[in-house]
Coordinates of C-alpha atoms in Angstrom, one line a residue:
M76 CA -10.9 10.1 -1.9
T77 CA -14.2 8.4 -2.0
L78 CA -16.9 9.7 0.3
V79 CA -19.3 7.4 2.0
E80 CA -22.8 8.8 2.0
N81 CA -25.1 7.7 4.8
R82 CA -28.3 9.8 5.4
G83 CA -26.6 12.7 3.7
E84 CA -23.6 12.7 6.1
L85 CA -20.0 13.2 5.2
S86 CA -17.8 10.6 6.9
P87 CA -14.4 11.9 8.3
Y88 CA -13.2 8.3 8.6
E89 CA -12.6 8.1 4.8
A90 CA -9.5 10.3 5.1
R91 CA -6.3 8.3 5.3
D92 CA -3.9 11.2 5.8
A93 CA -3.8 14.8 6.8
A94 CA -4.3 16.0 3.2
G95 CA -7.4 13.9 2.9
F96 CA -8.7 15.1 6.2
I97 CA -8.4 18.8 5.2
K98 CA -10.2 17.9 2.0
S99 CA -13.1 16.5 4.0
M100 CA -13.1 19.7 6.0
R101 CA -13.3 21.8 2.8
Q102 CA -16.2 19.6 1.6
L103 CA -18.0 20.1 4.9
K104 CA -17.6 23.9 4.6
E105 CA -18.9 23.6 1.0
R106 CA -21.9 21.6 2.1
S107 CA -22.6 24.2 4.8
G108 CA -22.8 27.0 2.2
L109 CA -21.3 29.4 4.7
T110 CA -18.5 32.0 4.1
Y111 CA -15.5 32.3 6.5
R112 CA -17.1 35.4 8.1
E113 CA -20.4 33.5 8.6
L114 CA -18.6 30.5 10.1
Q115 CA -16.7 32.9 12.5
E116 CA -20.0 34.4 13.6
R117 CA -21.7 31.1 14.0
A118 CA -18.8 29.8 16.1
A119 CA -19.1 32.9 18.3
G120 CA -22.8 32.2 18.7
N121 CA -21.9 28.7 19.9
G122 CA -19.4 30.1 22.4
D123 CA -16.4 29.0 20.4
V124 CA -13.5 30.9 18.9
L125 CA -12.9 30.4 15.2
A126 CA -11.0 33.3 13.5
R127 CA -11.8 33.3 9.8
S128 CA -8.2 34.0 9.0
T129 CA -7.1 31.0 11.0
L130 CA -9.7 28.8 9.2
A131 CA -8.7 30.1 5.8
D132 CA -5.1 29.2 6.6
I133 CA -6.0 25.7 7.8
L134 CA -8.1 24.9 4.7
R135 CA -5.2 26.1 2.4
R136 CA -2.7 23.7 4.0
T137 CA -2.4 20.0 4.6
S138 CA -1.7 20.1 8.4
L139 CA -4.2 18.8 10.9
P140 CA -6.0 21.5 12.9
R141 CA -5.9 21.7 16.7
P142 CA -8.8 19.8 18.3
D143 CA -10.4 22.9 19.7
V144 CA -10.3 24.6 16.3
L145 CA -11.7 21.5 14.6
T146 CA -14.5 21.3 17.2
A147 CA -15.5 25.0 16.6
F148 CA -15.4 24.5 12.9
V149 CA -17.6 21.3 12.8
R150 CA -20.1 22.9 15.2
A151 CA -20.3 26.0 13.1
C152 CA -20.9 24.0 10.0
G153 CA -23.9 22.4 11.6
D154 CA -22.4 19.0 12.2
G155 CA -22.1 19.3 16.0
Q156 CA -23.7 16.0 16.8
R157 CA -20.7 14.3 15.1
V158 CA -17.9 16.3 16.7
A159 CA -16.6 13.1 18.4
A160 CA -16.4 11.3 15.1
W161 CA -14.4 14.1 13.5
L162 CA -12.0 14.3 16.6
D163 CA -11.6 10.5 16.6
A164 CA -10.7 10.5 12.8
R165 CA -8.2 13.4 13.4
D166 CA -6.5 11.6 16.3
R167 CA -6.2 8.4 14.3
I168 CA -4.4 10.3 11.5
A169 CA -2.3 12.3 14.0
A170 CA -0.9 9.1 15.4
G171 CA 0.9 8.4 12.2
V172 CA 1.3 11.9 10.7
T173 CA 3.6 14.7 11.9
T174 CA 1.5 17.8 12.0
V175 CA 2.3 21.5 12.4
P176 CA -0.2 23.0 14.9
V177 CA -2.0 26.1 13.8
T178 CA -2.3 28.7 16.5
A179 CA -5.7 30.3 16.8
H180 CA -5.5 34.1 16.5
G181 CA -7.7 37.0 15.7
P182 CA -8.5 38.2 12.2
G183 CA -5.3 39.1 10.2
P184 CA -4.8 41.9 7.8
E185 CA -6.7 40.1 5.0
T186 CA -9.3 42.3 3.3
E187 CA -12.8 41.0 2.8
S188 CA -12.1 40.5 -0.9
Q189 CA -9.1 38.4 -0.1
L190 CA -11.2 36.2 2.2
Q191 CA -13.9 35.9 -0.5
T192 CA -11.2 34.7 -2.9
Q193 CA -10.0 32.2 -0.3
D194 CA -13.7 30.9 -0.1
S195 CA -13.5 30.3 -3.8
M196 CA -10.1 28.7 -3.7
A197 CA -11.0 26.4 -0.8
S198 CA -13.9 25.0 -2.8
R199 CA -11.8 24.0 -5.8
P200 CA -11.1 20.2 -6.1
R201 CA -7.5 19.3 -5.5
R202 CA -5.6 16.2 -6.5
L203 CA -4.3 14.3 -3.5
R204 CA -1.0 12.6 -3.4
W205 CA -1.6 9.1 -2.0
R206 CA 1.3 7.9 0.1
A207 CA 2.7 4.5 -0.8
V208 CA 2.7 2.3 2.3
A209 CA 5.9 0.3 2.4
V210 CA 5.2 -3.1 3.9
T211 CA 8.4 -4.5 5.5
A212 CA 8.5 -8.2 6.1
M213 CA 9.7 -9.3 9.6
V214 CA 12.7 -11.6 9.7
M215 CA 12.2 -14.4 12.1
V216 CA 15.0 -16.5 13.6
P217 CA 14.4 -20.2 12.8
L218 CA 14.9 -21.1 16.5
F219 CA 12.1 -18.7 17.5
A220 CA 9.8 -20.4 15.0
L221 CA 10.6 -23.8 16.4
V222 CA 9.9 -22.6 20.0
A223 CA 6.6 -21.0 18.9
W224 CA 5.6 -24.4 17.3
W225 CA 6.1 -26.3 20.5
L226 CA 3.9 -23.7 22.4
L227 CA 0.9 -24.3 20.1
P228 CA -2.0 -26.1 21.9
D229 CA -2.9 -29.7 21.2
G230 CA -5.1 -30.2 18.2
S231 CA -3.8 -27.2 16.3
D232 CA -3.6 -27.5 12.6
D233 CA 0.0 -26.2 12.8
R234 CA 1.1 -28.7 15.5
G235 CA 2.0 -31.4 13.0
A236 CA 5.1 -29.7 11.7
P237 CA 7.1 -26.5 12.4
A238 CA 5.8 -23.5 10.7
A239 CA 7.7 -22.6 7.6
P240 CA 9.8 -19.4 8.0
A241 CA 7.7 -17.6 5.4
A242 CA 4.5 -18.3 7.3
A243 CA 6.0 -17.4 10.7
A244 CA 7.1 -14.0 9.3
R245 CA 3.7 -13.2 7.7
T246 CA 1.9 -10.3 9.3
P247 CA -1.7 -9.1 8.6
P248 CA -2.3 -5.8 6.9
D249 CA -3.5 -3.1 9.2
G250 CA -5.8 -0.2 8.4
W251 CA -9.1 -0.6 6.7
V252 CA -9.8 -4.3 6.2
T253 CA -12.3 -7.0 6.0
I254 CA -12.1 -10.1 8.2
R255 CA -13.4 -13.2 6.5
P256 CA -13.6 -16.9 7.6
A257 CA -11.1 -18.6 5.3
R258 CA -13.4 -21.4 4.3
T259 CA -16.3 -19.0 3.4
P260 CA -14.5 -15.9 2.2
E261 CA -17.7 -14.5 0.7
L262 CA -18.7 -13.8 4.4
C263 CA -17.4 -11.1 6.6
L264 CA -17.4 -10.5 10.3
T265 CA -19.8 -7.7 10.9
D266 CA -22.5 -6.6 13.4
G267 CA -25.6 -8.6 14.0
R268 CA -27.6 -10.3 16.8
D269 CA -27.3 -13.6 18.5
R270 CA -29.6 -16.1 16.9
D271 CA -31.2 -17.1 20.2
G272 CA -32.3 -13.5 20.8
A273 CA -30.8 -13.6 24.3
Y274 CA -28.9 -10.3 23.9
A275 CA -30.2 -6.9 22.9
H276 CA -26.9 -5.5 21.6
A277 CA -24.8 -6.0 18.5
I278 CA -22.2 -8.8 18.4
A279 CA -19.9 -10.1 15.7
V280 CA -21.5 -12.5 13.2
Q281 CA -20.7 -13.7 9.7
L282 CA -22.8 -12.2 6.9
P283 CA -22.3 -11.7 3.1
C284 CA -19.6 -9.1 2.5
V285 CA -21.7 -7.4 -0.1
Q286 CA -24.2 -6.6 2.7
A287 CA -21.6 -5.8 5.4
T288 CA -20.5 -2.3 4.2
V289 CA -21.3 -0.8 7.6
P290 CA -19.7 -0.7 10.0
R291 CA -16.2 -0.5 8.5
T292 CA -13.5 -2.5 10.1
Y293 CA -10.1 -0.9 11.0
L294 CA -7.2 -3.1 12.3
E295 CA -5.2 -1.0 14.7
P296 CA -1.7 -2.1 15.7
A297 CA -1.3 -1.8 19.5
G298 CA 2.4 -2.8 19.7
E299 CA 4.2 -6.1 20.5
G300 CA 2.3 -7.9 17.8
L301 CA -1.1 -7.1 19.2
Y302 CA -4.1 -5.5 17.5
R303 CA -7.4 -3.8 18.3
I304 CA -10.3 -4.6 15.9
Q305 CA -12.2 -1.3 15.5
W306 CA -15.7 -0.9 14.0
H307 CA -16.6 2.5 12.6
H308 CA -20.3 3.3 12.2
P309 CA -21.7 6.5 10.6
Q310 CA -24.2 7.0 13.5
E311 CA -22.7 5.0 16.4
G312 CA -19.1 6.1 16.0
K313 CA -16.2 3.9 16.9
G314 CA -16.3 0.6 18.9
C315 CA -13.7 -2.0 19.5
L316 CA -14.4 -5.7 19.6
T317 CA -14.3 -7.1 23.1
V318 CA -14.7 -10.8 24.1
M319 CA -17.6 -11.0 26.6
S320 CA -16.6 -12.7 29.8
T321 CA -20.1 -13.1 31.3
G322 CA -23.8 -13.1 30.4
P323 CA -25.9 -14.8 27.7
V324 CA -23.3 -14.2 25.0
K325 CA -20.2 -15.2 27.0
G326 CA -17.3 -15.7 24.7
M327 CA -18.9 -13.8 21.8
L328 CA -17.5 -10.4 20.5
E329 CA -19.3 -7.1 21.2
P330 CA -18.2 -3.6 20.0
R331 CA -17.5 -1.4 23.1
N332 CA -17.0 2.4 23.0
D333 CA -14.2 2.2 25.5
C334 CA -11.4 1.0 23.2
A335 CA -8.8 1.4 26.0
Q336 CA -10.5 -1.5 27.8
A337 CA -11.2 -3.6 24.6
T338 CA -9.7 -6.9 23.8
L339 CA -6.2 -7.0 22.3
F340 CA -5.8 -9.8 19.8
R341 CA -2.8 -11.7 18.4
L342 CA -3.1 -12.6 14.7
E343 CA -1.0 -15.7 14.1
P344 CA -0.4 -16.9 10.6
T345 CA -1.5 -20.5 9.9
A346 CA 0.5 -23.0 7.8
A347 CA -2.7 -24.6 6.5
D348 CA -3.8 -21.4 4.7
R349 CA -1.2 -19.1 3.2
R350 CA -3.5 -16.1 3.7
G351 CA -5.1 -17.4 6.9
F352 CA -4.6 -16.0 10.5
R353 CA -5.7 -17.4 13.8
L354 CA -7.2 -14.8 16.3
R355 CA -6.5 -15.1 20.0
Q356 CA -6.9 -12.8 23.0
A357 CA -3.5 -11.5 24.1
N358 CA -3.3 -13.6 27.2
S359 CA -5.5 -16.5 26.2
S360 CA -4.7 -20.0 24.8
Q361 CA -8.2 -20.0 23.2
C362 CA -9.0 -19.1 19.6
I363 CA -11.8 -17.1 17.9
G364 CA -14.0 -19.4 15.8
I365 CA -17.6 -19.6 14.6
V366 CA -20.2 -21.2 16.9
G367 CA -20.7 -24.8 16.1
N368 CA -18.2 -24.7 13.2
D369 CA -21.2 -23.3 11.3
T370 CA -21.1 -21.9 7.7
A371 CA -24.5 -20.3 7.8
E372 CA -25.1 -16.6 7.4
G373 CA -25.6 -15.0 10.8
A374 CA -23.5 -17.5 12.8
E375 CA -21.8 -15.9 15.7
A376 CA -18.1 -15.5 16.3
I377 CA -17.0 -17.0 19.6
E378 CA -13.9 -17.7 21.7
E379 CA -13.4 -21.4 22.0
R380 CA -10.7 -24.1 22.5
C381 CA -8.2 -24.1 19.7
T382 CA -8.9 -27.1 17.5
G383 CA -7.3 -26.2 14.3
A384 CA -10.6 -26.4 12.5
A385 CA -11.3 -24.4 9.4
D386 CA -13.7 -22.0 11.2
Q387 CA -10.7 -20.7 13.3
R388 CA -8.8 -19.4 10.3
F389 CA -9.6 -15.9 9.0
Q390 CA -8.4 -13.9 5.9
I391 CA -7.5 -10.3 6.5
R392 CA -8.0 -8.3 3.3
T393 CA -7.4 -4.6 2.7
V394 CA -10.1 -2.4 1.3

């Protein structure tokens, strides 16, 4: 597991499964330089309950801890300002991993020497087993593909002929990705500012991918073929891209902390580009493109009438 260092912080978002998350917890404990007993005492000083025997058991296993135990642990390690980030990363993994809850309890019969041994064992590097993700192709009925073709708006690059079954069945990869305009794949959608300076907050713009390492983009399936586009920032936490409905940047995309109210997107494969997808709001006939069909660095993403132009096709690449 690769760790992203930003101002000396350990990022919990790097973990992709429960084993990786526990490894991040062990590394946080190592970085704190505290023993199990000291962590228990610190937690008590914070008003939390963190039995050292419980913590030792958690760090030996590969099951996710309960949120209250995780909160107490992170605070005791001195990373209290980022408790929300740790809880968010835990919840993301829990959504796809079956965990065995660990019940908090008082100190067990372990002797102090046993706990010191566990301190040493917890700090040893372990090899993680990465789980292979099986990607199952969807099987689309030709009639459905034909109906979908007729529903495409005028001017679409896919209106000229029915989508090939292979294109209709194509789905984007989810998880950690980059989103790149298909005609300028060296650019990525990332945070920036509108070029007119009319808005004080971050919006989605296209910038060179080599410069766009933060925030990281996570494509979250939301069911029924819909997705949320999450941005994860080491300091700002998680935000989900939302199409602005009013104001000076109307139609542009802003990361919002309330992901439950964020925009849900459909990612539709395009026939013109075998790796391309068109982005739409769930209940909109409009497409996401680049302002003015611009290829310049810093050009803003915006919702606009679907034209089939190249700026409305995006590549979704795993990272």
